[in-house]
Tab-separated table of C-alpha atoms and ligand atoms in Angstrom:
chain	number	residue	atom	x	y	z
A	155	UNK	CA	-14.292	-8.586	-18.409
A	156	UNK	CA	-13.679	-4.502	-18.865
A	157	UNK	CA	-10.741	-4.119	-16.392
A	158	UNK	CA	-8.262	-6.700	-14.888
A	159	UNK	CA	-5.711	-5.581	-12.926
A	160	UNK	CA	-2.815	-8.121	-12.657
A	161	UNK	CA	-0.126	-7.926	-9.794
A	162	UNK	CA	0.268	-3.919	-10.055
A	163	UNK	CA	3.427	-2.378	-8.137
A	164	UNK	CA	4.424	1.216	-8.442
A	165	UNK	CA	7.124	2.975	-7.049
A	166	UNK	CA	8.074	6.739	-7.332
A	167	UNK	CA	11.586	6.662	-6.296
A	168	UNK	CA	11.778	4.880	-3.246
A	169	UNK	CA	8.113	5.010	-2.694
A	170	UNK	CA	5.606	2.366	-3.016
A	171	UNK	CA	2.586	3.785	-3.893
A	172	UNK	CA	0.607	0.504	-5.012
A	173	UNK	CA	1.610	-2.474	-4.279
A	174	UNK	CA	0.732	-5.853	-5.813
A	175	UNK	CA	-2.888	-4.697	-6.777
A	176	UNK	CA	-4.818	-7.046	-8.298
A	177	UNK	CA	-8.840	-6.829	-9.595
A	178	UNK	CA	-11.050	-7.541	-12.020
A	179	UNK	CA	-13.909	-5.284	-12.918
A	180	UNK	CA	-17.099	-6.044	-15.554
A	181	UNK	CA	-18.699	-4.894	-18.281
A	182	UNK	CA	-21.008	-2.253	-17.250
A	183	UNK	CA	-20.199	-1.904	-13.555
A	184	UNK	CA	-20.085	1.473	-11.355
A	185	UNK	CA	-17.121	0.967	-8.830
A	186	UNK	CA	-15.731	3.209	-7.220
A	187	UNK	CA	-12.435	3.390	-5.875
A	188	UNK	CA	-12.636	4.793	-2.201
A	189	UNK	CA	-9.203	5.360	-0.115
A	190	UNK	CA	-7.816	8.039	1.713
A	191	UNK	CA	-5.361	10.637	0.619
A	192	UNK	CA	-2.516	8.933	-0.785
A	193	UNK	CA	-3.537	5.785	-1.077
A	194	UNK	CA	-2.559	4.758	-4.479
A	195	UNK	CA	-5.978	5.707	-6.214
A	196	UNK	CA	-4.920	8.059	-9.027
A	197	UNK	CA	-1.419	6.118	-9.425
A	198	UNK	CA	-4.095	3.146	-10.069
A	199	UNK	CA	-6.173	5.293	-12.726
A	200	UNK	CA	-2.885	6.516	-14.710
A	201	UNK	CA	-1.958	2.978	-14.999
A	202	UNK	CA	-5.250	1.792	-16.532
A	203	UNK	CA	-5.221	4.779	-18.681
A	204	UNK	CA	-2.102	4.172	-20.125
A	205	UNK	CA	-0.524	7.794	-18.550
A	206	UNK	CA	2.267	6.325	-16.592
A	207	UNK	CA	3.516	2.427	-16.591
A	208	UNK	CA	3.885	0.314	-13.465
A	209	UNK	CA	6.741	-0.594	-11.883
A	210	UNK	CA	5.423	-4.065	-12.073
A	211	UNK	CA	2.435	-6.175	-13.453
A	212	UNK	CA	-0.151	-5.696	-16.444
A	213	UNK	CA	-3.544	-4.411	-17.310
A	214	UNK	CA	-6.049	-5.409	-19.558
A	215	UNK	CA	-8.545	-3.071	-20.419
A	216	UNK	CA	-11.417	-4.492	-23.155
A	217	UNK	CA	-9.013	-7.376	-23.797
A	218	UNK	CA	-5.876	-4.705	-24.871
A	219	UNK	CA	-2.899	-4.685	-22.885
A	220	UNK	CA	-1.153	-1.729	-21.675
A	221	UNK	CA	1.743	-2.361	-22.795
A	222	UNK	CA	0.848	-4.862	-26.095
A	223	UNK	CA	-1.595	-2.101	-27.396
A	224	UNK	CA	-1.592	0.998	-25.426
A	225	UNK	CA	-3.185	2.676	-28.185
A	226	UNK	CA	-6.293	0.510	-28.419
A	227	UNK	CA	-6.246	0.688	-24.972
A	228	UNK	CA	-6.539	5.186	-25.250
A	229	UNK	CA	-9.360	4.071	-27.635
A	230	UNK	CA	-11.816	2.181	-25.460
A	231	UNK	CA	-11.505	4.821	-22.394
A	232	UNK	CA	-12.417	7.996	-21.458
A	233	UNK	CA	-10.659	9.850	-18.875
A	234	UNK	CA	-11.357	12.482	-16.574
A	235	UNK	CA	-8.735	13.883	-14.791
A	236	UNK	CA	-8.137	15.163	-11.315
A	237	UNK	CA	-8.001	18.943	-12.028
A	238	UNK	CA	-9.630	18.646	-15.413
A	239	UNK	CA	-7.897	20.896	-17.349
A	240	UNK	CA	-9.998	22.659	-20.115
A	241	UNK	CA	-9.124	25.116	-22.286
A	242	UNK	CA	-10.523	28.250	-20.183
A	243	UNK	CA	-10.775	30.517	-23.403
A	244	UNK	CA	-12.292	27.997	-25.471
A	245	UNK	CA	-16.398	28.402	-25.795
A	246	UNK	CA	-17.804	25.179	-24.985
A	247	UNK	CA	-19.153	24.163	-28.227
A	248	UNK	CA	-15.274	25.229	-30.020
A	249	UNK	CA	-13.622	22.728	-27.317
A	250	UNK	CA	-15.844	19.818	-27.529
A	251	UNK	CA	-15.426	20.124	-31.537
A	252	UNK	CA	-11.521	20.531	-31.316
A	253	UNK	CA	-11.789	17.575	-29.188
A	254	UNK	CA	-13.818	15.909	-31.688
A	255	UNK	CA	-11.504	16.145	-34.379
A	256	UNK	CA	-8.774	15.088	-32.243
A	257	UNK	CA	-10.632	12.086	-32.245
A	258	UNK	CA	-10.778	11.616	-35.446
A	259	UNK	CA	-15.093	11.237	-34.928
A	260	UNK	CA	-17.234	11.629	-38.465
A	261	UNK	CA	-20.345	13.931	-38.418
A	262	UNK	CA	-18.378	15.929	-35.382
A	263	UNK	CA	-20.632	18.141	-35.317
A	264	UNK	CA	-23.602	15.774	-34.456
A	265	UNK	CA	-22.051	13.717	-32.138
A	266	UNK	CA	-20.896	17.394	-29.902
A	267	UNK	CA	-24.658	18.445	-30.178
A	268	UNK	CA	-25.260	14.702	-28.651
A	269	UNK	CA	-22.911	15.390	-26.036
A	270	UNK	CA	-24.228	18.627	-25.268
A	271	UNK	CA	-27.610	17.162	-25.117
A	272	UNK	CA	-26.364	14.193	-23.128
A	273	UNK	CA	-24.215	16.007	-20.371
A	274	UNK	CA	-27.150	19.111	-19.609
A	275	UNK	CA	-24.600	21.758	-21.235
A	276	UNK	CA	-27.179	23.905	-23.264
A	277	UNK	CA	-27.960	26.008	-21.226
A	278	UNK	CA	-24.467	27.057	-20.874
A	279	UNK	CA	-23.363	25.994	-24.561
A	280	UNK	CA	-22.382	29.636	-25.590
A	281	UNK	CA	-20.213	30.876	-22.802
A	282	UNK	CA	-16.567	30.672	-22.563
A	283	UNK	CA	-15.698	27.509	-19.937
A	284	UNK	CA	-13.272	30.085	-17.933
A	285	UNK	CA	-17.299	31.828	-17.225
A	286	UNK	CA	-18.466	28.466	-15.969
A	287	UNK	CA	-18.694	27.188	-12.568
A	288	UNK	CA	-17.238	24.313	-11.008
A	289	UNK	CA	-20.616	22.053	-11.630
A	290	UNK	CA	-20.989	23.212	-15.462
A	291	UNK	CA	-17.226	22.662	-16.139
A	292	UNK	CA	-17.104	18.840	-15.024
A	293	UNK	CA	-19.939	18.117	-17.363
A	294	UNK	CA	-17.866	19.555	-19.833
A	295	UNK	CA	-15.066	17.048	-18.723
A	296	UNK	CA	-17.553	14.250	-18.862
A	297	UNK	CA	-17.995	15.599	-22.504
A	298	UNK	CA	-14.782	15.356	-23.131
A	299	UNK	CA	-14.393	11.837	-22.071
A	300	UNK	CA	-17.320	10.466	-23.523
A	301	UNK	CA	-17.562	12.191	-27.152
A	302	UNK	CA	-15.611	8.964	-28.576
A	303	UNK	CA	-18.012	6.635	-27.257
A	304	UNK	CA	-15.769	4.771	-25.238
A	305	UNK	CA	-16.944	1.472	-23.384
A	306	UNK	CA	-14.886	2.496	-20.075
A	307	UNK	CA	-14.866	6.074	-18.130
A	308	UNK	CA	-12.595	6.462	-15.328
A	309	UNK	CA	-13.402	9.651	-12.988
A	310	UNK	CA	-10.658	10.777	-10.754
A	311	UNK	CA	-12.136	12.756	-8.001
A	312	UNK	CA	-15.045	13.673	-9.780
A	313	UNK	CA	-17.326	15.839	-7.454
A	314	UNK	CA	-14.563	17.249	-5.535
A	315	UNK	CA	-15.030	21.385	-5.102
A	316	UNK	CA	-18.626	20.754	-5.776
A	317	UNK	CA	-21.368	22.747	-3.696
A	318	UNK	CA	-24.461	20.246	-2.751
A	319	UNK	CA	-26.712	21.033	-5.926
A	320	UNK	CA	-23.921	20.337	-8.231
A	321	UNK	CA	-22.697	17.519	-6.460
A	322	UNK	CA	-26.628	15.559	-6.441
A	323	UNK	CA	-26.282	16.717	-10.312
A	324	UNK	CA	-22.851	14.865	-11.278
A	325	UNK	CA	-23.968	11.988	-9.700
A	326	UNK	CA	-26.980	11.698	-11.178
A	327	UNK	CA	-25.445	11.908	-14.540
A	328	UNK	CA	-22.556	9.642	-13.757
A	329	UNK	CA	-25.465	7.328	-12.545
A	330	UNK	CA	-27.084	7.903	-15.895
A	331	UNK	CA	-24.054	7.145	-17.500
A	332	UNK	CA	-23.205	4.176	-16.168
A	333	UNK	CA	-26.094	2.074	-17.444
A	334	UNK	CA	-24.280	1.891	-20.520
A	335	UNK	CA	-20.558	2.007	-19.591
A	336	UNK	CA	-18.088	0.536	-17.170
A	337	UNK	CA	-17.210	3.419	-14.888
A	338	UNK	CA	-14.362	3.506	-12.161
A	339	UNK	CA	-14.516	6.796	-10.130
A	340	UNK	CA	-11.974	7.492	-7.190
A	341	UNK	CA	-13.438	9.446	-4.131
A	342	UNK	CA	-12.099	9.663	-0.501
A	343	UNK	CA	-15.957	9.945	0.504
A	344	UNK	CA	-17.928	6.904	1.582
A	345	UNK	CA	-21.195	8.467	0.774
A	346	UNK	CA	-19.967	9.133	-2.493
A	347	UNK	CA	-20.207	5.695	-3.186
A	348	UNK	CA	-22.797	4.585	-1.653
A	349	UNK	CA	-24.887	7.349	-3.559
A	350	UNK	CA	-23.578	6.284	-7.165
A	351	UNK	CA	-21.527	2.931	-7.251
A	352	UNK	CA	-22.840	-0.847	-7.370
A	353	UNK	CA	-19.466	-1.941	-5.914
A	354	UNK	CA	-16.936	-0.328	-3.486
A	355	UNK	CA	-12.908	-0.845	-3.803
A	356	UNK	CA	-11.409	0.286	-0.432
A	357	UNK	CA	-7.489	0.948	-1.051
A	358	UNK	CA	-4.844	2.111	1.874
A	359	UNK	CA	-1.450	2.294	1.485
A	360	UNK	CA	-0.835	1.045	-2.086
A	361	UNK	CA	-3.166	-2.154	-1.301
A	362	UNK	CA	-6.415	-3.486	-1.752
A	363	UNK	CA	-8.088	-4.233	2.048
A	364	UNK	CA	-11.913	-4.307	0.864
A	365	UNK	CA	-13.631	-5.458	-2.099
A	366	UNK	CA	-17.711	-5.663	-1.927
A	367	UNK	CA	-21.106	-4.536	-2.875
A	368	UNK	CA	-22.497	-1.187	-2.147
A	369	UNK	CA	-25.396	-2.895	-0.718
A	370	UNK	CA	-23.172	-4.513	2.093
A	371	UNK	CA	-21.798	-1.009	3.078
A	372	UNK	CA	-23.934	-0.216	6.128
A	373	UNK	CA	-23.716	-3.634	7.631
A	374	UNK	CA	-22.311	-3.838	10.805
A	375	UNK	CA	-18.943	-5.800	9.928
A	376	UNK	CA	-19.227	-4.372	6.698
A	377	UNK	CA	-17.158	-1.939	4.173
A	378	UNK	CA	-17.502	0.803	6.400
A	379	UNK	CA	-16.028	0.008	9.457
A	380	UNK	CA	-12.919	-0.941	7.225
A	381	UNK	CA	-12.968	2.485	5.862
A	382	UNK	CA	-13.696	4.102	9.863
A	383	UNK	CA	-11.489	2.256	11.093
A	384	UNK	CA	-8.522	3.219	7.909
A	385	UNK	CA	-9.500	7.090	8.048
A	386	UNK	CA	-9.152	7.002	11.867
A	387	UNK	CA	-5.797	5.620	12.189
A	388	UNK	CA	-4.715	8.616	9.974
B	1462	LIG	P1	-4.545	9.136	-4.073
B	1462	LIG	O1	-5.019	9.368	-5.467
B	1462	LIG	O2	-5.200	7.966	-3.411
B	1462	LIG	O3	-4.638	10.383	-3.236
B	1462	LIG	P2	-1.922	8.953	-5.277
B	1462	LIG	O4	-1.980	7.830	-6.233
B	1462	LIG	O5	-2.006	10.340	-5.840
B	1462	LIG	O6	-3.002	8.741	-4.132
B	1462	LIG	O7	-0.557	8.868	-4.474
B	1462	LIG	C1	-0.111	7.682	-3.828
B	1462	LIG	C2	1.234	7.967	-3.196
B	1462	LIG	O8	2.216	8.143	-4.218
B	1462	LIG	C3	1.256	9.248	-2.361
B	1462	LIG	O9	2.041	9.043	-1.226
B	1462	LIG	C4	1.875	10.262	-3.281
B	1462	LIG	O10	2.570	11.264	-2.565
B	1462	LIG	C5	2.826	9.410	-4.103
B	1462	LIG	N1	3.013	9.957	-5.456
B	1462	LIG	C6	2.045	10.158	-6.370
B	1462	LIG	N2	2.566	10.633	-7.512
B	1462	LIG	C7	3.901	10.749	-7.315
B	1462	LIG	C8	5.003	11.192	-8.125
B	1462	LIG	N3	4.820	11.583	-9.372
B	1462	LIG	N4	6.239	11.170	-7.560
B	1462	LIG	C9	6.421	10.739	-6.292
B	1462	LIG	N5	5.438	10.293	-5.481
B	1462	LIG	C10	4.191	10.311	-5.977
């Protein structure tokens, strides 16, 4: 098991953003978390990631709690934020080094020339990332998150701002990607997940109402008429 969610509750002041969440994800899985606005999605995604605690309930993540070993936790994830912020006056290749040696990693230089090579950044390796455009500066993200080798990514948002060639292009790599890791990516677009994730999570309201395979989404009493039916009552 990568992820298991146990009995999650948050609450921001007198809000309940999630409540009593629970769900188990696997080794090697592409799910992606699909609500509307609001939901509870990136509450859900700082709790895995060790960013904020819940109100209530525990995480595992790789066997590590979030509380027990938050730090191992940190370790076996890589995280890419809603707004992933970068360093605008960094050039690409200085970031992903810094980031590197935040890391700790041996042979730093290696592995950010792997990572280059890995997210499709050459082309753009020598330019500062304030010069790069939306597309360019989430594989840089996906850099980020990756260049410790971690066995989980979690993706808030990631295509959003994306025109349609960049969009075809970070799914395609996330696809890539996630032969060889667990991944958890939020979006509030169906398509989204039926284009790049194995499994669909549908959360409204700070609960879980839908958990199933992709491959059941267009099926008349299926996944999306959940979702319809959710984004309609809006
Ligand atoms: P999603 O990612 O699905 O859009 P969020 O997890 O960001 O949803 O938010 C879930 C709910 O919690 C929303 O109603 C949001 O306004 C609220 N919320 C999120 N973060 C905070 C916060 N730091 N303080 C108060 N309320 C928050």
């Amino acid at each position: 098991m990568s992820i298991s969610v146990r009995n999650i509750t948050k609450i921001y002041g007198n809000q309940k953003a999630l409540n009593n969440v629970s769900l188990e994800i696997n080794d090697k899985e592409v799910v992606g978390l699909l609500g509307p606005n609001g939901a509870g999605k990136s509450t859900l995604m700082k709790i895995i990631t060790c960013f904020i605690p819940p109100t209530e309930g525990t995480v595992k993540v790789c066997g590590n709690d979030i509380f027990d070993d938050p730090m191992a936790v940190r370790a076996s994830i890589g995280y890419l934020t809603e707004h992933n912020p970068l360093y605008l006056d960094m050039y690409v290749r200085e970031f992903l080094v810094f980031i590197a040696g935040l890391y700790k990693i041996k042979d730093r230089k290696i592995r950010v020339e792997e990572m280059i090579e890995i997210t499709g950044l050459k082309k753009e390796v020598n330019k500062k990332i304030g010069a790069l455009s939306k597309g360019y500066r989430q594989r840089v993200g996906l850099a980020q998150a990756l260049i410790h080798n971690p066995k989980v990514l979690i993706l808030d948002e990631p295509t959003t701002g994306l025109d349609p060639n960049q969009l075809a292009e970070i799914r395609s790599l996330i696809k890539e990607i996630g032969k060889e890791k667990t991944v958890v990516l939020s979006t509030h677009i169906m398509q989204e997940v039926e284009a790049v994730c194995s499994r669909a999570i549908i959360i409204n309201s700070g609960r879980v109402v839908a958990d199933d395979d992709t491959k059941h989404l267009a099926s008349g009493q299926s996944l999306e008429a959940i979702f319809r039916k959710i984004t309609t009552e809006q």
